[in-house]
Coordinates of C-alpha atoms in Angstrom, one line a residue:
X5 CA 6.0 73.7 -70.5
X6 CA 2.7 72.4 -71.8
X7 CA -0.7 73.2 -70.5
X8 CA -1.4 69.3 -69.6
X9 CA 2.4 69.8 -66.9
X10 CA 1.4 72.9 -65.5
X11 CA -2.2 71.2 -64.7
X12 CA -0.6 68.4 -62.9
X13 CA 1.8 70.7 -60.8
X14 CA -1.0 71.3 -57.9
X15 CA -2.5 67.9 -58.1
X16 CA 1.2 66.8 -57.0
X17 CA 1.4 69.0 -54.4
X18 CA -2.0 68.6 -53.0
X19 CA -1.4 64.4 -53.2
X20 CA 1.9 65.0 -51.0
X21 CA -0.2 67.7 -48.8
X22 CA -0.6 66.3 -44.5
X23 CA -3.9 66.3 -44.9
X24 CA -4.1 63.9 -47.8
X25 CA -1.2 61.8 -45.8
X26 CA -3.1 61.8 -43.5
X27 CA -6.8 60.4 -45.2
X28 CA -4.9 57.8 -47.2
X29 CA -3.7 56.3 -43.8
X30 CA -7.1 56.5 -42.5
X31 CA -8.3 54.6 -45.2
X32 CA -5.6 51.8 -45.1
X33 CA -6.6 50.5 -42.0
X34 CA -9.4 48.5 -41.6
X35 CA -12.4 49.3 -39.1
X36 CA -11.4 47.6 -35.9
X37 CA -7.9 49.4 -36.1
X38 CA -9.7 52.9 -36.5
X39 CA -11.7 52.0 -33.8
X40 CA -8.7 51.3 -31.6
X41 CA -7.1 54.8 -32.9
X42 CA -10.4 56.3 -31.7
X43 CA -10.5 54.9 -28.4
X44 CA -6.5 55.5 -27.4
X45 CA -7.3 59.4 -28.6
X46 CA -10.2 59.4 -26.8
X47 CA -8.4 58.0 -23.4
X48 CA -5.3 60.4 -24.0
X49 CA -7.5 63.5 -24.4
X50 CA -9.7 62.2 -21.0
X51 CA -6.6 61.8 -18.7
X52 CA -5.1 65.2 -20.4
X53 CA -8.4 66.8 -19.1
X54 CA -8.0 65.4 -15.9
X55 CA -4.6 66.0 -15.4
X56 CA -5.3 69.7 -16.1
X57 CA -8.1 69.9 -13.2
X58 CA -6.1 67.4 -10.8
X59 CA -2.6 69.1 -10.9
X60 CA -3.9 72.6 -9.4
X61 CA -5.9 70.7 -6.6
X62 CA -2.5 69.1 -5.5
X63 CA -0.7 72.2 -5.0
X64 CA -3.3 73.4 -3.7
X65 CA -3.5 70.7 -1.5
X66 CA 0.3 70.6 -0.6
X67 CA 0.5 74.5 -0.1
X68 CA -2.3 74.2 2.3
X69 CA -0.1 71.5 4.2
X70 CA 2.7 73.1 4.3
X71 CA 0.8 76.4 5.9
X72 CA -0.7 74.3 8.1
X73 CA 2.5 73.0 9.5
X74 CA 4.0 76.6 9.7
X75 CA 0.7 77.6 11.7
X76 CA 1.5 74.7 13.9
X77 CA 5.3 76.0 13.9
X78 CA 4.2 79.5 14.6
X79 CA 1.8 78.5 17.4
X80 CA 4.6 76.3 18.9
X81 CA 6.9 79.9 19.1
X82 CA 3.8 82.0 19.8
X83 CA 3.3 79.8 22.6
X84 CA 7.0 80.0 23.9
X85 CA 7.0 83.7 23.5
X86 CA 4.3 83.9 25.9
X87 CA 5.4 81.8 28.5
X88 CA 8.4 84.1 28.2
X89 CA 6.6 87.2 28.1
X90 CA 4.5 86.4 31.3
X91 CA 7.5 85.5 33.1
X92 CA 8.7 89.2 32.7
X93 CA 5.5 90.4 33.5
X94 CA 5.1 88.5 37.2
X95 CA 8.6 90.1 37.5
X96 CA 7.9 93.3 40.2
X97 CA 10.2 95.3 38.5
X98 CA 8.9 94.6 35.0
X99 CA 8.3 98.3 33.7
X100 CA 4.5 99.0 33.0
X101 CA 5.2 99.2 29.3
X102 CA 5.4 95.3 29.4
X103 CA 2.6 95.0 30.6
X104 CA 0.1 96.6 27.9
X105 CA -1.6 94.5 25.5
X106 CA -0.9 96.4 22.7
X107 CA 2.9 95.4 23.9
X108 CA 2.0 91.4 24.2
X109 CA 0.9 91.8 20.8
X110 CA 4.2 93.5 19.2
X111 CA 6.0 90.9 21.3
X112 CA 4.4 88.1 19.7
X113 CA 4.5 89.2 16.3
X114 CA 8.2 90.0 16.2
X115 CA 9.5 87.1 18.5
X116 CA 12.0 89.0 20.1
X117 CA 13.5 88.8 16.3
X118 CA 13.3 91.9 13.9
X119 CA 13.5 90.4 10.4
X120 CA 9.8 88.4 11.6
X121 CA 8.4 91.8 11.6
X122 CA 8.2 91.5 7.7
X123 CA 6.4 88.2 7.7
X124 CA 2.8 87.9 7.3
X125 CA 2.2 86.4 10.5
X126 CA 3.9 89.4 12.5
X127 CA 1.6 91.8 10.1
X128 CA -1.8 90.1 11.2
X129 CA 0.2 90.8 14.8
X130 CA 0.3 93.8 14.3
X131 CA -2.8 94.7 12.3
X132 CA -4.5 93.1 15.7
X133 CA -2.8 95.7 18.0
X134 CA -4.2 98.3 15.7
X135 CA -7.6 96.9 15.9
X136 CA -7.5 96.3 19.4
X137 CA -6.6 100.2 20.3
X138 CA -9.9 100.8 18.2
X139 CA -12.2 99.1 20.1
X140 CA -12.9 102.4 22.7
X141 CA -14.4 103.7 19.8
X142 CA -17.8 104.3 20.7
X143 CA -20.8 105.8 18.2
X144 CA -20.7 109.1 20.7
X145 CA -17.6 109.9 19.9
X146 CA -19.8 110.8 16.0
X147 CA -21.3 113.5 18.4
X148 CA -18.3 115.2 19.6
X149 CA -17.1 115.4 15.9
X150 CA -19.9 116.8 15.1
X151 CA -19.9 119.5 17.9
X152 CA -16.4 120.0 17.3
X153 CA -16.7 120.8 13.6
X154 CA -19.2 122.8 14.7
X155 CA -17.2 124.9 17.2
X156 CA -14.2 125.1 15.3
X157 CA -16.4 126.4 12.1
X158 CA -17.8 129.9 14.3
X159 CA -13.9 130.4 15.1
X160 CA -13.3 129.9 11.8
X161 CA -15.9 132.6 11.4
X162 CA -14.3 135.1 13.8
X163 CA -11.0 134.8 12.2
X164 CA -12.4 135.3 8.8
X165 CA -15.0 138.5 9.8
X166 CA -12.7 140.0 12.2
X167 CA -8.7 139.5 11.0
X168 CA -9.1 137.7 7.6
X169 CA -6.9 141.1 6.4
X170 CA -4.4 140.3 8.9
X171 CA -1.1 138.6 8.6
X172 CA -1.2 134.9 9.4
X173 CA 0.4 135.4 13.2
X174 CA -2.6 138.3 13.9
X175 CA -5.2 135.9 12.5
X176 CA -3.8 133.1 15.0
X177 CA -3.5 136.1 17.7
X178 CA -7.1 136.5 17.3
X179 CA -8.5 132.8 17.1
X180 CA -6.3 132.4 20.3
X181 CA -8.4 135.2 22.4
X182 CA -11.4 133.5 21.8
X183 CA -10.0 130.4 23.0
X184 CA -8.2 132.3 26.1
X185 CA -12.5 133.2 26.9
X186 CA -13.0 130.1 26.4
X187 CA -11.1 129.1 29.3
X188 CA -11.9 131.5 31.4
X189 CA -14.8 131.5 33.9
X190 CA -16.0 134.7 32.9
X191 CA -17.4 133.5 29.6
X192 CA -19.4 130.9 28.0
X193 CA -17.1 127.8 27.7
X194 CA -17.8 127.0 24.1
X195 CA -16.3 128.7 20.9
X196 CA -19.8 129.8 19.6
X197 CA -20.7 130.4 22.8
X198 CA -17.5 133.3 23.6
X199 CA -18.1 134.6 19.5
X200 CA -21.7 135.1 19.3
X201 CA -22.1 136.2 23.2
X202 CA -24.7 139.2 23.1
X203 CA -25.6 138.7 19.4
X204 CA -29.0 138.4 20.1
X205 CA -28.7 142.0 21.4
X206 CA -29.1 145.3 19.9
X207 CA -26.1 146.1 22.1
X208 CA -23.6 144.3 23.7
X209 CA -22.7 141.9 21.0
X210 CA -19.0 140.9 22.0
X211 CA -17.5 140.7 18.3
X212 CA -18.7 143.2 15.7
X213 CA -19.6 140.7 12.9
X214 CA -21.9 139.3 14.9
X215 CA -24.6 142.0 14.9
X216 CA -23.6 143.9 12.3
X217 CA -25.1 142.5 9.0
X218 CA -21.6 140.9 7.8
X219 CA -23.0 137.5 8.5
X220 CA -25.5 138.2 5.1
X221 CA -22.1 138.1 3.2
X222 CA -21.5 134.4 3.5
X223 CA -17.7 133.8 3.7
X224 CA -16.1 132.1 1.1
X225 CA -12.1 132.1 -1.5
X226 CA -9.5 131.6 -0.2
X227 CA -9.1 133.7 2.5
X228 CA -12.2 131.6 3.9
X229 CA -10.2 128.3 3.4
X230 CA -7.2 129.8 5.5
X231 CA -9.8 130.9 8.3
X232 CA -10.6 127.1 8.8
X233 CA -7.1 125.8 8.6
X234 CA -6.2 128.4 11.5
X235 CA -9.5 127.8 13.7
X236 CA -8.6 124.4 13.4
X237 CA -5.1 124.7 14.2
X238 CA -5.6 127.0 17.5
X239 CA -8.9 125.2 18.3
X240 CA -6.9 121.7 18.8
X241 CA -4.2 123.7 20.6
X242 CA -1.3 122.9 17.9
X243 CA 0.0 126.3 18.3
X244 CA 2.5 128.3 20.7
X245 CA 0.4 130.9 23.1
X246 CA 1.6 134.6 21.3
X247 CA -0.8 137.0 23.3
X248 CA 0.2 136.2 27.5
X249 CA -3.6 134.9 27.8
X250 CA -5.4 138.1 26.2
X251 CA -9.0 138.1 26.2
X252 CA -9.0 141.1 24.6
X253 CA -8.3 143.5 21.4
X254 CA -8.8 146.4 19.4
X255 CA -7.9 148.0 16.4
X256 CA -4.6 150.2 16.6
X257 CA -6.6 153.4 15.1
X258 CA -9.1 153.5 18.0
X259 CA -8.5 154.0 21.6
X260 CA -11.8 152.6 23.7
X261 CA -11.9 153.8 26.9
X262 CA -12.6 149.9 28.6
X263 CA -8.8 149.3 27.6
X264 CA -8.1 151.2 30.7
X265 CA -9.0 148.6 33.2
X266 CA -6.8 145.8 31.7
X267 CA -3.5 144.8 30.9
X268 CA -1.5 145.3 27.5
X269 CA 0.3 142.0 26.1
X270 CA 1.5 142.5 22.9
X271 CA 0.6 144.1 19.4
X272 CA 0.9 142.5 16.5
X273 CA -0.6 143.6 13.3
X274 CA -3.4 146.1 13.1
X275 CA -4.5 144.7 17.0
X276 CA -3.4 145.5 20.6
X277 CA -4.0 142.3 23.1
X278 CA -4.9 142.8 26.7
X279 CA -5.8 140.7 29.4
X280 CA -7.5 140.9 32.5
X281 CA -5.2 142.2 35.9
X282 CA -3.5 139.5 37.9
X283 CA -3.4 139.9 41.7
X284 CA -1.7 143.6 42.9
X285 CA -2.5 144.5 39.4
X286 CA -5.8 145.1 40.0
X287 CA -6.0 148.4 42.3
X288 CA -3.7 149.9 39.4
X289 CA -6.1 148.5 36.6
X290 CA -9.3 150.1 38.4
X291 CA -7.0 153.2 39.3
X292 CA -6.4 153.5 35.7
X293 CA -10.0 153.1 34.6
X294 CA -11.4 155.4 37.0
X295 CA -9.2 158.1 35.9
X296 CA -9.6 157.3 32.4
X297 CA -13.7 157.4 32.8
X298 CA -13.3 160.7 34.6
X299 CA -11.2 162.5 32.0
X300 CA -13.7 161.3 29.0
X301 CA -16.7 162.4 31.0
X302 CA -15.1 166.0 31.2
X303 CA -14.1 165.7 27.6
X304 CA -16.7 167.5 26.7
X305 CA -18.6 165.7 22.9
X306 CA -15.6 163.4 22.7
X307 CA -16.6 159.5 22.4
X308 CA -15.8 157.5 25.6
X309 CA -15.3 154.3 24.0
X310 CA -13.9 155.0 20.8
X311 CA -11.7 157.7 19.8
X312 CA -8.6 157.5 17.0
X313 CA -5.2 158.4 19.1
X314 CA -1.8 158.7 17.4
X315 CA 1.0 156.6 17.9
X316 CA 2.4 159.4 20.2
X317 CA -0.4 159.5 22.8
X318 CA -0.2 155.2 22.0
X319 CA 3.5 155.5 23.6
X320 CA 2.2 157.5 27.0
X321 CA -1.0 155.8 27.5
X322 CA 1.7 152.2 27.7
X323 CA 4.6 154.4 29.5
X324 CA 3.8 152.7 32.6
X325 CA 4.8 149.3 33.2
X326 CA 1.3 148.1 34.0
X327 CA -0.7 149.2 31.0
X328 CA -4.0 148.3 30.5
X329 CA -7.2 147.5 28.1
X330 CA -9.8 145.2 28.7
X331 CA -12.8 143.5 26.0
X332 CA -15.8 144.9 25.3
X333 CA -17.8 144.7 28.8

């Protein structure tokens, strides 16, 4: 093939090309036909736009008729369901249930037919029962969070300083004491009030911890994180009593002489529980403890209110069926 042929081959191609097609049409016609092409593109382009704007603002338009005739609809049934609700309700032996609001509002919303539950109207229904049992909120109610927190963070304290070795049952056996004082006349009636009771004191303080210098060791691991969960636990009264109302304990190794003027409950772990004498218990209990006090002040150098015993003199001093031990007076 020449050099002139192989020349030629892209001007052919590039003569045949749209865009040249295209140019040599434009050309052909004369001015007042291009301005007609301009003006028909021009118009098809404008109503293109427009249709692209328009066609979203008519659905728009026709969902927003078509929920507006199902929230006429739904009014229409809400309406029914009231009359029919309120009909019950004037009935004397209606039960009481029926006539709760947050039970007018479930009643709506589900129309006496399940599958509605699922719609959107019976959620908003029911999203306004909710909101409704919310409104007794009140901003002192932040208070009593507060003081609660509070409260159950020096049980949480006791647990950790005083059982935190102990199994999880004697480390709820403990918490549970404090709460039994807590109850009881006899002691403050606050959580921090029954755990640091005599603190201020060089003696007297009520648990060890207290006034001991173990508060400089703040509390922290795991074992800390346990403390909280239990205090919590026994504080809001989730758990089953385990100690017959004792408001008192010790150490198995030890044997303090006040233990004779109260009751034994149980043992579990390293802690015996007492409580106080009920009724005809009492002239035993202070029979007990004045023999007891007697014997230690003829004991001649031994400790009256702390002395080790073993687990033989542990079986006699609980032979009798009314054994007592009592918390630190």
């Amino acid at each position: 093939m020449s050099t002139k042929t192989k020349n030629q081959t892209p001007r052919i191609f590039a003569e045949k090309s749209l865009k040249n097609r295209v140019g040599r049409w434009w050309l052909a016609k004369s001015d007042s036909e291009q301005r007609a092409v301009v003006s028909r593109s021009m118009l098809v382009s404008t109503f293109a736009l427009g249709l692209s704007f328009a066609l979203p603002a008519i659905s728009s338009a026709n969902t927003q008729k078509e929920a507006e005739a199902d929230f006429r609809e739904q009014t229409i049934r809400f309406a029914e369901t009231q009359d029919g609700g309120d009909a019950v309700r004037a009935d004397p032996l209606a039960p009481a249930v029926m006539k709760h609001e947050w039970m007018r509002n479930v009643e709506y919303s589900l129309e006496r037919d399940p599958e509605s539950a699922m719609t959107r109207y019976g959620g908003l229904e029911r999203d306004a029962a909710v909101l409704a049992g919310m409104k007794s909120f009140d901003p002192a109610h932040l208070k009593r969070a507060e003081e609660m927190s509070h409260q159950m963070k020096c049980l949480a304290e006791a647990v950790y300083y005083e059982a935190r070795s102990e199994s999880k049952p004697g480390q709820i056996a403990v918490a549970e004491v404090i709460m039994n004082r807590v109850r009881d006349h006899r002691y403050p009636n606050s959580a921090c009030g029954v755990v640091y009771q005599g603190a201020t004191r060089t003696t007297g303080c009520q648990f060890t911890f207290t006034c001991d210098g173990a508060l400089s060791r703040a509390p922290r691991g795991k074992r800390w994180e346990d403390a909280k969960t239990i205090a919590a636990h026994v504080f809001l009264d989730l758990d089953e009593p385990r100690t017959d109302g004792a408001t008192h304990y010790h150490a198995t190794y030890v044997n303090p002489v006040w233990n004779s003027g109260l009751v034994r409950t149980s043992k579990i772990g390293t802690h015996v529980f007492y409580r106080f004498p009920r009724g005809a218990e009492w002239a035993s209990a202070r029979a007990a403890q004045k023999s007891r006090l007697a014997k230690a002040e003829t004991g001649g150098g031994v400790d009256s209110s702390i002395m080790t015993i073993t687990s033989e003199q542990t079986e006699d001093l609980n032979a009798k069926s009314l054994s007592v031990i009592s918390p630190a007076p």
